[in-house]
Coordinates of C-alpha atoms and ligand atoms in Angstrom, one line a residue:
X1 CA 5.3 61.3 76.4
X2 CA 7.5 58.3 76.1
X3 CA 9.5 58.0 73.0
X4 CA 7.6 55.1 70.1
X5 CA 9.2 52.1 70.3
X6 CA 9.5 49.1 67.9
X7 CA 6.4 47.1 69.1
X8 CA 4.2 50.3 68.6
X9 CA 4.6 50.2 64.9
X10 CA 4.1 46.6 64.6
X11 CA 0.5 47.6 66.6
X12 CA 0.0 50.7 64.3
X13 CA 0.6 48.4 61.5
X14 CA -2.1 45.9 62.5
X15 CA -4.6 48.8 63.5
X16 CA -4.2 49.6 59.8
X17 CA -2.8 52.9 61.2
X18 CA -0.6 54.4 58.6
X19 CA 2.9 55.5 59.5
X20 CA 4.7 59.0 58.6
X21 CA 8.6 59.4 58.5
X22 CA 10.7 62.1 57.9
X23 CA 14.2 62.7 57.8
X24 CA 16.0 65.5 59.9
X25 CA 20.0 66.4 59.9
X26 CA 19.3 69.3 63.1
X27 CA 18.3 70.3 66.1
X28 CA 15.2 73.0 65.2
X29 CA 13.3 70.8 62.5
X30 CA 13.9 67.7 64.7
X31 CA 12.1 69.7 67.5
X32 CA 9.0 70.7 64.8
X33 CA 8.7 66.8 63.7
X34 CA 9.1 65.9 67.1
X35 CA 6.4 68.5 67.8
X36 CA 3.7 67.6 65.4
X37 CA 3.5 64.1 66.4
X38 CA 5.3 62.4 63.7
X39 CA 6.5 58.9 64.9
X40 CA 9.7 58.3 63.3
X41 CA 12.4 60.4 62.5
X42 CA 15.4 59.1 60.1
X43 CA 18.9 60.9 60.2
X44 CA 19.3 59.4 56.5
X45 CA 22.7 59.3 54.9
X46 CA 20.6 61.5 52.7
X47 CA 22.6 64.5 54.4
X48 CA 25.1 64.1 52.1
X49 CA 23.7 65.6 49.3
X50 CA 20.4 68.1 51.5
X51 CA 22.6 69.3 53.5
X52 CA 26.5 68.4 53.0
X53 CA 26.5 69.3 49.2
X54 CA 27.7 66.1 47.5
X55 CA 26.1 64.2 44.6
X56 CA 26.0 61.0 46.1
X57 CA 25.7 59.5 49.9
X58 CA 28.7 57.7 49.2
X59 CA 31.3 59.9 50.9
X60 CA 28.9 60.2 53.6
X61 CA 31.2 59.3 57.1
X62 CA 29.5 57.3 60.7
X63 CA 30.8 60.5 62.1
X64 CA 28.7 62.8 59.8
X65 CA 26.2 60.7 60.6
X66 CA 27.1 60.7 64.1
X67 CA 27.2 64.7 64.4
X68 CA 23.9 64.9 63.1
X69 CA 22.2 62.3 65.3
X70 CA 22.9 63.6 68.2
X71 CA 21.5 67.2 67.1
X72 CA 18.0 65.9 65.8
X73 CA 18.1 63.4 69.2
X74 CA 19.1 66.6 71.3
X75 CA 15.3 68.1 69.7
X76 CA 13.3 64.9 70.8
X77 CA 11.5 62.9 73.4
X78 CA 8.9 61.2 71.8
X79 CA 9.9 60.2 67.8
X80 CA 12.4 57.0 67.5
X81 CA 15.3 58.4 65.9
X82 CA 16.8 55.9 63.5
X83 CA 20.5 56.8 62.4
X84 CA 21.3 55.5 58.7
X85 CA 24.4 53.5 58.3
X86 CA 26.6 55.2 55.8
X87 CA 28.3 52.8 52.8
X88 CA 30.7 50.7 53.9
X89 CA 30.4 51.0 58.1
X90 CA 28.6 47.8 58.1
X91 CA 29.3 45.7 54.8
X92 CA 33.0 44.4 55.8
X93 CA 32.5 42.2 58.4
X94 CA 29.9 41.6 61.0
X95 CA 31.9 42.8 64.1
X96 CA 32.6 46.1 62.4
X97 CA 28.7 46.4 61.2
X98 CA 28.0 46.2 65.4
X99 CA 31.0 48.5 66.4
X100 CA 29.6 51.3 64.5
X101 CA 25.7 50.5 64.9
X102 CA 26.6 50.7 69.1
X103 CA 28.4 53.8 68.3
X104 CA 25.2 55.6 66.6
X105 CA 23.7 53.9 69.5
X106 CA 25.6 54.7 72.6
X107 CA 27.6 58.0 71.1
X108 CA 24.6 59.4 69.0
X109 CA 21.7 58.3 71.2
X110 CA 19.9 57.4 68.1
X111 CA 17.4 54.0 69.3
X112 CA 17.6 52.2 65.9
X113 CA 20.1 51.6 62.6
X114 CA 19.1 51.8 58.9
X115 CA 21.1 49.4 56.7
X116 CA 20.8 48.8 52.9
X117 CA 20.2 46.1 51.0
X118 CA 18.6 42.3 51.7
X119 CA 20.0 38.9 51.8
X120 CA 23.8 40.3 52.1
X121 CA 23.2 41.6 55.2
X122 CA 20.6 39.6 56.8
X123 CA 22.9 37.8 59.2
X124 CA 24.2 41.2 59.7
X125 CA 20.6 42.3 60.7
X126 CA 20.0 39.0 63.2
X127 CA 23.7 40.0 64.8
X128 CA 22.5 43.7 65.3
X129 CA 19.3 42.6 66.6
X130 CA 20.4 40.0 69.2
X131 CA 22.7 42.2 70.3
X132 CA 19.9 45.0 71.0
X133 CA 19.9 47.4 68.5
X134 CA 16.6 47.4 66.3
X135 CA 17.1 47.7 62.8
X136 CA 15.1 49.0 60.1
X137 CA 16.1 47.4 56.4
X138 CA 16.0 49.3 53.1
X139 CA 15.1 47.6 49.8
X140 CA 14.3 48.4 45.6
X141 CA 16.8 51.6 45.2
X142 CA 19.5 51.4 47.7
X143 CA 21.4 54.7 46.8
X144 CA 24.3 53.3 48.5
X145 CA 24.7 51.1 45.1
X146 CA 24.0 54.1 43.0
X147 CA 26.7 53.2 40.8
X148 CA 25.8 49.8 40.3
X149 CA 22.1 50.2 39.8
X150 CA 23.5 52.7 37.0
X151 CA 21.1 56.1 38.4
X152 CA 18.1 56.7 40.8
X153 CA 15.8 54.2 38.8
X154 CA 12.6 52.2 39.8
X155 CA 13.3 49.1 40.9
X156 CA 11.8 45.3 40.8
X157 CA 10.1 46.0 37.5
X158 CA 10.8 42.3 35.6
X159 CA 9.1 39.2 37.6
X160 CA 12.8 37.7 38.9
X161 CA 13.7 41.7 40.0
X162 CA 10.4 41.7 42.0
X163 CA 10.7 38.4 43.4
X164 CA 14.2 39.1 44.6
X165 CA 12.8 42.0 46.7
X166 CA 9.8 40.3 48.2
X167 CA 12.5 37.5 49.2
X168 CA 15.2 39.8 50.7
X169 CA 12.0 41.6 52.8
X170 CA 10.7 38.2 53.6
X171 CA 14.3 37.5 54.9
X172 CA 15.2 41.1 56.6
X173 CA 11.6 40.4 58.6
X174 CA 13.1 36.5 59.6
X175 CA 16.2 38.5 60.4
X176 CA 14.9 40.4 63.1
X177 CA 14.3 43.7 61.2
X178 CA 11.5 45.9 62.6
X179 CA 10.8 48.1 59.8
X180 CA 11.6 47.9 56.2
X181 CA 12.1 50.7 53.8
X182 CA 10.9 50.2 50.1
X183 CA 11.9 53.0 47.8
X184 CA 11.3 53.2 44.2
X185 CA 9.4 50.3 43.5
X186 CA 6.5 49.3 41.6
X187 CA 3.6 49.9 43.7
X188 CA 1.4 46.8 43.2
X189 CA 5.2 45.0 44.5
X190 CA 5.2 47.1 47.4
X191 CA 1.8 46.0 48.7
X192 CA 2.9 42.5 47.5
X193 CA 5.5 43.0 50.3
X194 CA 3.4 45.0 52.7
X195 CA 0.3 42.6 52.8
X196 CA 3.2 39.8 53.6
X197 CA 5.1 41.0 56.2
X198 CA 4.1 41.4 60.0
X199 CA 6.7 44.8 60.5
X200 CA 5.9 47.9 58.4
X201 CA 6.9 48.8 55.3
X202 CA 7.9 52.6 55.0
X203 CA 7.4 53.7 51.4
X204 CA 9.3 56.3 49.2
X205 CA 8.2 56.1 45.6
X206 CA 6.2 52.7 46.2
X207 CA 2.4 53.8 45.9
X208 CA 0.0 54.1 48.6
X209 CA -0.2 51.0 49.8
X210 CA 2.8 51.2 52.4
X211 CA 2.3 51.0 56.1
X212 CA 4.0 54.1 55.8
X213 CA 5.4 56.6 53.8
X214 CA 8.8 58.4 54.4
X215 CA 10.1 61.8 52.6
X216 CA 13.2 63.6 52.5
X217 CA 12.2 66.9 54.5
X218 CA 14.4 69.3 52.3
X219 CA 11.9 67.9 49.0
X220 CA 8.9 68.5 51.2
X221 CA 9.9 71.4 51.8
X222 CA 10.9 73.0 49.0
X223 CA 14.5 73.9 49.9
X224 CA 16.1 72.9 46.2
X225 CA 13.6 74.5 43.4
X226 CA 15.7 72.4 40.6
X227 CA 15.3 69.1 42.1
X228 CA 11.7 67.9 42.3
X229 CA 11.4 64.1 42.3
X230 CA 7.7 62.5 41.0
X231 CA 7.5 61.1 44.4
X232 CA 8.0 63.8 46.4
X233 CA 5.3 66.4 47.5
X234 CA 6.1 69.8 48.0
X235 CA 4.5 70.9 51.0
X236 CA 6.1 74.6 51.1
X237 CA 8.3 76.8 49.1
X238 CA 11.2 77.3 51.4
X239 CA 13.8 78.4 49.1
X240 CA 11.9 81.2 48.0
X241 CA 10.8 82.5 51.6
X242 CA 14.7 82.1 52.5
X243 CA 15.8 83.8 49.4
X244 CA 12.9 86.6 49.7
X245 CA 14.0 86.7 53.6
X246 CA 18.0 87.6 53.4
X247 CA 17.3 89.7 50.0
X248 CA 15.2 91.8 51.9
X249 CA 17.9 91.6 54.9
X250 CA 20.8 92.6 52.6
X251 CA 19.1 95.3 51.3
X252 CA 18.0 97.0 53.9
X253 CA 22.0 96.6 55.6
X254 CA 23.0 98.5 52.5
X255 CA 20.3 100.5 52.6
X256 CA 20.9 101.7 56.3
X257 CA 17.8 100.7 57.0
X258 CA 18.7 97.9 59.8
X259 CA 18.9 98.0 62.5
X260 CA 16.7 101.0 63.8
X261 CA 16.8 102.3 67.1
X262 CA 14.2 99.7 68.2
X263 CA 16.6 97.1 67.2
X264 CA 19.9 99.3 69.0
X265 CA 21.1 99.5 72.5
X266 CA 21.3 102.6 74.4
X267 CA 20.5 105.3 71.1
X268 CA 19.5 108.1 73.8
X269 CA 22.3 107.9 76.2
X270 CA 25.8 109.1 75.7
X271 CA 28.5 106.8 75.0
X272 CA 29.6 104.7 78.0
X273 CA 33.2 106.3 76.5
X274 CA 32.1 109.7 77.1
X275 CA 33.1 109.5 80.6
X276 CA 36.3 108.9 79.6
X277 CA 38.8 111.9 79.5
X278 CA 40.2 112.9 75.8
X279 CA 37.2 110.6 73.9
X280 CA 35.0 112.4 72.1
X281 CA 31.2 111.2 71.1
X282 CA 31.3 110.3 67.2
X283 CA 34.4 109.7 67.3
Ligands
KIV1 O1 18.9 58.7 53.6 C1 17.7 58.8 53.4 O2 17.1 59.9 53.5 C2 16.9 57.6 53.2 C3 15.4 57.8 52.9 C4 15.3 58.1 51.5 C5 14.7 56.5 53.2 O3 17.4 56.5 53.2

């Protein structure tokens, strides 16, 4: 199956077809997304703190990103693979924004960029675009402006707030962008947004009324019990099957218990040493 490209989800979007996205960081869930159908597949910046063990995506690096893109690509043929931009790889200068977008492109094999943010980095988005590489745009929380926004808050909740964001997604569309991300806004504002754009909108915290929805796969899959955000569905309870699962390993190490003689090599024969003059079996 060939992988989606751009122009499908622009279709999907005017079939009234609703989109799912999930993030992946490696090479064995990427292959199970990639499996079950799903369409697109983010390597978010959100590694930083799933998988890396920061607090923020700030000290995330276009390498880490990098790394990880090739993995989930490596587990793919038919999802596009977007590769987020991490903070500051594309907010300096323009040339530097398409340096490292052709690098998560041409090094990572990723077949689109994420970028944060709206009317800073439109031309940014038109450059990207004209020079081939599709772009999907992010807007309401950025988490790259954490610290500025003051926390993981909803966003676009006073009139000139929302009408900023419905003007930065009008312009990230005019830019070129093929998809835009809105995360943690109001969701009467997010279908504002959704109802006036041609490209999809790809929800997370922003209501039902998204062409799509994305989620963090670690939250959907219940890999951190103490962090459980109001957006996020758990779908299983993989921390406590992994913790149940090595418990139940450790033990049984301890325990003398594994590995059996199913699990050995060899239990009935003599020791390849025994051969050997002067080495004795046991010992
Ligand atoms: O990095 C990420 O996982 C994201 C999603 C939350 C959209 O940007």
């Amino acid at each position: 199956m060939a992988r989606v490209t751009p122009a499908e989800l622009r279709i999907m979007k005017r079939r009234g077809e609703r989109i799912p996205m999930l993030t992946a960081y490696d090479f064995p869930t990427a292959r199970i997304i990639d499996a079950v159908g799903v369409p697109l597949i983010l390597v978010g910046d959100s590694v930083g703190t799933t998988v890396l063990g920061y607090e923020t995506t700030i000290p995330v690096t276009l390498d880490d990103v990098l790394h990880h893109t090739r993995a989930v690509v490596r587990g793919t043929s038919h999802a596009l693979v977007i590769a987020d931009m991490p903070f500051m790889t594309y907010h300096p200068s323009t040339d530097e924004a398409l340096r490292n977008a052709g690098r998560l492109i041409q090094e990572g094999g990723a077949q689109a960029v994420k970028l944060e943010g709206g009317r800073i980095v439109a031309e940014t988005v038109r450059r990207l675009v004209d020079c081939g590489i599709p772009v999907q745009g992010h807007l309401g929380l950025t988490p790259q402006s954490v610290f500025q926004l003051g926390g993981h808050r909803l966003q676009g909740k006073t009139a000139p707030a929302a009408q900023r964001i419905f003007e930065d997604a009008k312009m990230l569309e005019e830019a070129g962008a093929f998809s835009i991300v809105l995360e943690l806004v109001p969701a009467p504002l997010a279908r504002q947004i959704s109802e006036a754009l041609s490209v999809p909108t790809i929800g997370i915290g922003a209501g039902p009324f998204c062409d799509g929805q994305v989620q963090v796969i670690h939250d959907l899959l219940g890999l951190d019990p103490s962090f459980q955000p109001r957006h996020a569905r758990r779908y299983a309870s993989l921390y406590e099957i992994i913790h149940e699962a090595v418990s139940h390993y450790a033990d049984d190490v301890r325990q003398g218990q594994f590995p059996t003689a199913a699990e050995s090599f060899g239990m009935d024969s003599p020791s390849p040493l025994a051969e050997v003059v002067g080495v004795k079996e046991g010992g």
